[in-house]
Coordinates of N, CA and C in Angstrom, one line a residue:
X1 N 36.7 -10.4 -36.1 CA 36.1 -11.3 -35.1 C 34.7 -11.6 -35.5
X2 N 34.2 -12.8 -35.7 CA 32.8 -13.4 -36.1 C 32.5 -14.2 -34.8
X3 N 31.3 -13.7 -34.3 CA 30.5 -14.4 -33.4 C 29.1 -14.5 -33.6
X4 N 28.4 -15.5 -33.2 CA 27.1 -15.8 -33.2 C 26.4 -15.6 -31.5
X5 N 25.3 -14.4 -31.4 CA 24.7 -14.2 -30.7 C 23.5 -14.9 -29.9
X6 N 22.9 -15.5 -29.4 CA 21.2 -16.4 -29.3 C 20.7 -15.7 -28.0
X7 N 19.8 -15.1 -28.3 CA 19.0 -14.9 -26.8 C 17.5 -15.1 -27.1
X8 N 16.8 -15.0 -25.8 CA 15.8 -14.7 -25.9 C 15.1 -13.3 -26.1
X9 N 13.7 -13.2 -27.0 CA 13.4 -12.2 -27.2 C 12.2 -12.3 -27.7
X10 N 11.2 -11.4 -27.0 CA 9.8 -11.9 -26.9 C 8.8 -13.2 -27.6
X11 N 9.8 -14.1 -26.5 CA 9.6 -15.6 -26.4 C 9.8 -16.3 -27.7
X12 N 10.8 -16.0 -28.6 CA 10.8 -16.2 -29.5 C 12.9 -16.6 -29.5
X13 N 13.2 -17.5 -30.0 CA 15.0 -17.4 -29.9 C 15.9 -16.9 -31.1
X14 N 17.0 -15.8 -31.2 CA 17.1 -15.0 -31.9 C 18.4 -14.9 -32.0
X15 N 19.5 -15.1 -33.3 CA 20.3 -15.3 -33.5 C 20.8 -14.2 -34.6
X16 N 22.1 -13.7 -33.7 CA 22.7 -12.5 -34.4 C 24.1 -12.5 -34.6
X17 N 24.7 -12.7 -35.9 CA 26.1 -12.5 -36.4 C 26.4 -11.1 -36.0
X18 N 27.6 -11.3 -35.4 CA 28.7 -10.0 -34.5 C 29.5 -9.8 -35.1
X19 N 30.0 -8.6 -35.6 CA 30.9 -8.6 -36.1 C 31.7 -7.1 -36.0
X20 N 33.3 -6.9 -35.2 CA 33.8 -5.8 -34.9 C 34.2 -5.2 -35.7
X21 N 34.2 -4.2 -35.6 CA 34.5 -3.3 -37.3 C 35.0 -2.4 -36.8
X22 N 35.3 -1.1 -35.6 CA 36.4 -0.6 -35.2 C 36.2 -1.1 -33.6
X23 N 37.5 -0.4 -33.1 CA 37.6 -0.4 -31.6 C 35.8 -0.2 -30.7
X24 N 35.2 -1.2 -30.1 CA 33.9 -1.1 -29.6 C 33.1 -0.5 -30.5
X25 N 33.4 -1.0 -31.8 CA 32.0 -1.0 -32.8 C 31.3 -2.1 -33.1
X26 N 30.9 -3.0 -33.1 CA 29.9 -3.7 -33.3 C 28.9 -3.8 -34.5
X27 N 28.8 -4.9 -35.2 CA 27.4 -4.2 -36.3 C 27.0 -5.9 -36.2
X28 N 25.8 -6.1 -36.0 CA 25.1 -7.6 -35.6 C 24.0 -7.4 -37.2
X29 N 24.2 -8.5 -37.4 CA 23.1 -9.0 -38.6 C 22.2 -10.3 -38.1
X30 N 20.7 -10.0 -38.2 CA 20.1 -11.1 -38.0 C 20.5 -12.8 -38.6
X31 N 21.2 -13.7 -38.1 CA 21.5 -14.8 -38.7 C 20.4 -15.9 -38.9
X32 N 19.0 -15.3 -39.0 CA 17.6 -16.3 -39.2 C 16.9 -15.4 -40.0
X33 N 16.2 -16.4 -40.9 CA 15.2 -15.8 -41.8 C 13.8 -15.5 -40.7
X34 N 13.5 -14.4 -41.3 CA 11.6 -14.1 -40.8 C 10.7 -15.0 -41.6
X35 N 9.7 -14.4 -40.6 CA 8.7 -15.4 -41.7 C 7.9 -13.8 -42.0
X36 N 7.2 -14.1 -43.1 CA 6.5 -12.8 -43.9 C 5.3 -12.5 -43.1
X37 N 5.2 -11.6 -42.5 CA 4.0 -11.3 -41.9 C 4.1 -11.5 -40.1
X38 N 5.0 -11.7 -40.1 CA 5.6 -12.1 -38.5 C 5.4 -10.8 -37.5
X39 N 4.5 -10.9 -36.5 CA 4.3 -9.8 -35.8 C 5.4 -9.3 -35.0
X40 N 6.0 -10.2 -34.3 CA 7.3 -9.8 -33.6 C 8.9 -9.5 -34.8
X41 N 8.6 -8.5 -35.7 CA 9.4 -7.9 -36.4 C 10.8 -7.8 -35.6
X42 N 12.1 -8.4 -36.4 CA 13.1 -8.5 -35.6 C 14.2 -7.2 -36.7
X43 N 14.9 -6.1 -36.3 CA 15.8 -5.6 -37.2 C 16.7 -6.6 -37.8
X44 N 17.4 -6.1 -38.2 CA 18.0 -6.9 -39.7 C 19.3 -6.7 -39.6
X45 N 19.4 -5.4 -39.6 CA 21.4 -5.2 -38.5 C 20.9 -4.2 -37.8
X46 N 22.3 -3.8 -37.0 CA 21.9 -3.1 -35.8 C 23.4 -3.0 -35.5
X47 N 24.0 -1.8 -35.1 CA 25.2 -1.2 -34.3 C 24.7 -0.5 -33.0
X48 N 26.1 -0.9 -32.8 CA 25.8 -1.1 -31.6 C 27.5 -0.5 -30.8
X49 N 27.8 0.8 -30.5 CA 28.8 1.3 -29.8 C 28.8 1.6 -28.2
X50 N 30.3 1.4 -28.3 CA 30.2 2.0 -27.1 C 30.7 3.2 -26.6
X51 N 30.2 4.7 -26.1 CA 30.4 5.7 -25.6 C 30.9 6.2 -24.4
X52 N 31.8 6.2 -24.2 CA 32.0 6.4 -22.5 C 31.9 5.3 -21.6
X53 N 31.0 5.5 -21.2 CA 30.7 4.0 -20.0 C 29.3 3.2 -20.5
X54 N 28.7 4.0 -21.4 CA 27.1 2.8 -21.7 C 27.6 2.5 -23.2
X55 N 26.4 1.7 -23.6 CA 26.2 1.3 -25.2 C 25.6 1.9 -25.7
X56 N 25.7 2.5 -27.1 CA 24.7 2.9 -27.2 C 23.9 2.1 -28.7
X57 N 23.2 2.4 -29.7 CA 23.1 1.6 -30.5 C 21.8 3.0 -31.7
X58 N 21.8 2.5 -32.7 CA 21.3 3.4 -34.1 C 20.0 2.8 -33.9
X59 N 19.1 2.0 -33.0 CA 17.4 1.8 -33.1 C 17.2 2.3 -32.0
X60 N 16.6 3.2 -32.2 CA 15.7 4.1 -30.9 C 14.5 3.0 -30.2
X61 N 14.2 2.1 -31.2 CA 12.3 1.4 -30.9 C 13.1 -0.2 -30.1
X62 N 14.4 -0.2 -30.1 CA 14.5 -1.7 -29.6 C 15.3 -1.8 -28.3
X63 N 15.4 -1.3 -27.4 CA 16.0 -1.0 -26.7 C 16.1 -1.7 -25.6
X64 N 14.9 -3.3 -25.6 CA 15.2 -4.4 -24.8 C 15.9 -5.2 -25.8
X65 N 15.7 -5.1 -26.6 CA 17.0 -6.2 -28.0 C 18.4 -6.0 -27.6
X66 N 18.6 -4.6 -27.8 CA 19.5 -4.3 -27.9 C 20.4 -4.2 -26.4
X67 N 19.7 -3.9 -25.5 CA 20.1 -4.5 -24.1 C 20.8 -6.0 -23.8
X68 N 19.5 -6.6 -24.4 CA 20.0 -8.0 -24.2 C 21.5 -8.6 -25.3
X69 N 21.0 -8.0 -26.6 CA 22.2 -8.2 -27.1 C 23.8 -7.7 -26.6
X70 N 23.7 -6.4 -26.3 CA 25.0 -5.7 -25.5 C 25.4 -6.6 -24.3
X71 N 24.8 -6.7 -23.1 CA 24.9 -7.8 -22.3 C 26.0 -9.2 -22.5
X72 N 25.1 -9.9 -23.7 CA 25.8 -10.7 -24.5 C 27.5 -10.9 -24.8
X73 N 27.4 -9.2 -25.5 CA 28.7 -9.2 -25.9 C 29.5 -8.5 -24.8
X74 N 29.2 -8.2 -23.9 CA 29.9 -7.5 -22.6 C 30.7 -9.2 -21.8
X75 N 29.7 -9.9 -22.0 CA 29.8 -11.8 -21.1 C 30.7 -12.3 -21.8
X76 N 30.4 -11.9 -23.4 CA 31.8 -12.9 -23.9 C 33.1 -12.3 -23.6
X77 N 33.0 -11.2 -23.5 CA 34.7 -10.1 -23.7 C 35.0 -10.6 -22.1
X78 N 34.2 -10.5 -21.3 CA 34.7 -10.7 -20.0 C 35.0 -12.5 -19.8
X79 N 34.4 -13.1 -20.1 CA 34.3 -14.5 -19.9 C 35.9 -15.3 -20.4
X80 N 36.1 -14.6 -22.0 CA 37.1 -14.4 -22.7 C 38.5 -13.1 -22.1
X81 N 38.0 -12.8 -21.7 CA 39.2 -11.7 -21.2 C 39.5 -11.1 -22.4
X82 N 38.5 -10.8 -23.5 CA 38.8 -9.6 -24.9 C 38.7 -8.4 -24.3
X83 N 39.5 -7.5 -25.3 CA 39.0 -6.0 -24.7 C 38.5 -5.9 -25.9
X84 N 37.6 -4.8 -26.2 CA 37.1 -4.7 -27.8 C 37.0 -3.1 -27.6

């Protein structure tokens, strides 16, 4: 499954390739270049599982990103009727 992510993220718009790798595994790659020196540092990939009933995800420091990105992918699976 390949999907492209876009949200907003500290006022800046941020686009992430999704991509399922097992049952509710997830691994997102930034799909935009940074600019060098860019204060609002965006990770680069990011997993993103799910445990039980929450998400959880491997960056401890991003945890409104990664909210918003999980979100994201909870809207498509429901909007779509996927289970993942």
């Amino acid at each position: 499954m390949g999907l492209l992510i876009s949200i907003s993220y500290n006022d800046q718009p941020v686009t992430y390739n999704v991509t399922l790798h097992e049952d509710e595994v997830y691994h997102l790659r930034l799909a935009q270049r940074q600019e060098e020196g860019n204060k609002n540092y965006l990770p680069e990939k990011i997993v993103i599982r799910r445990k039980g009933k929450i998400w959880i995800s491997d960056l401890e420091n991003y945890n409104e990103l990664v909210e918003k990105l999980t979100t994201e992918i909870c809207n498509f699976q429901f909007i779509n009727k996927l289970s993942a």
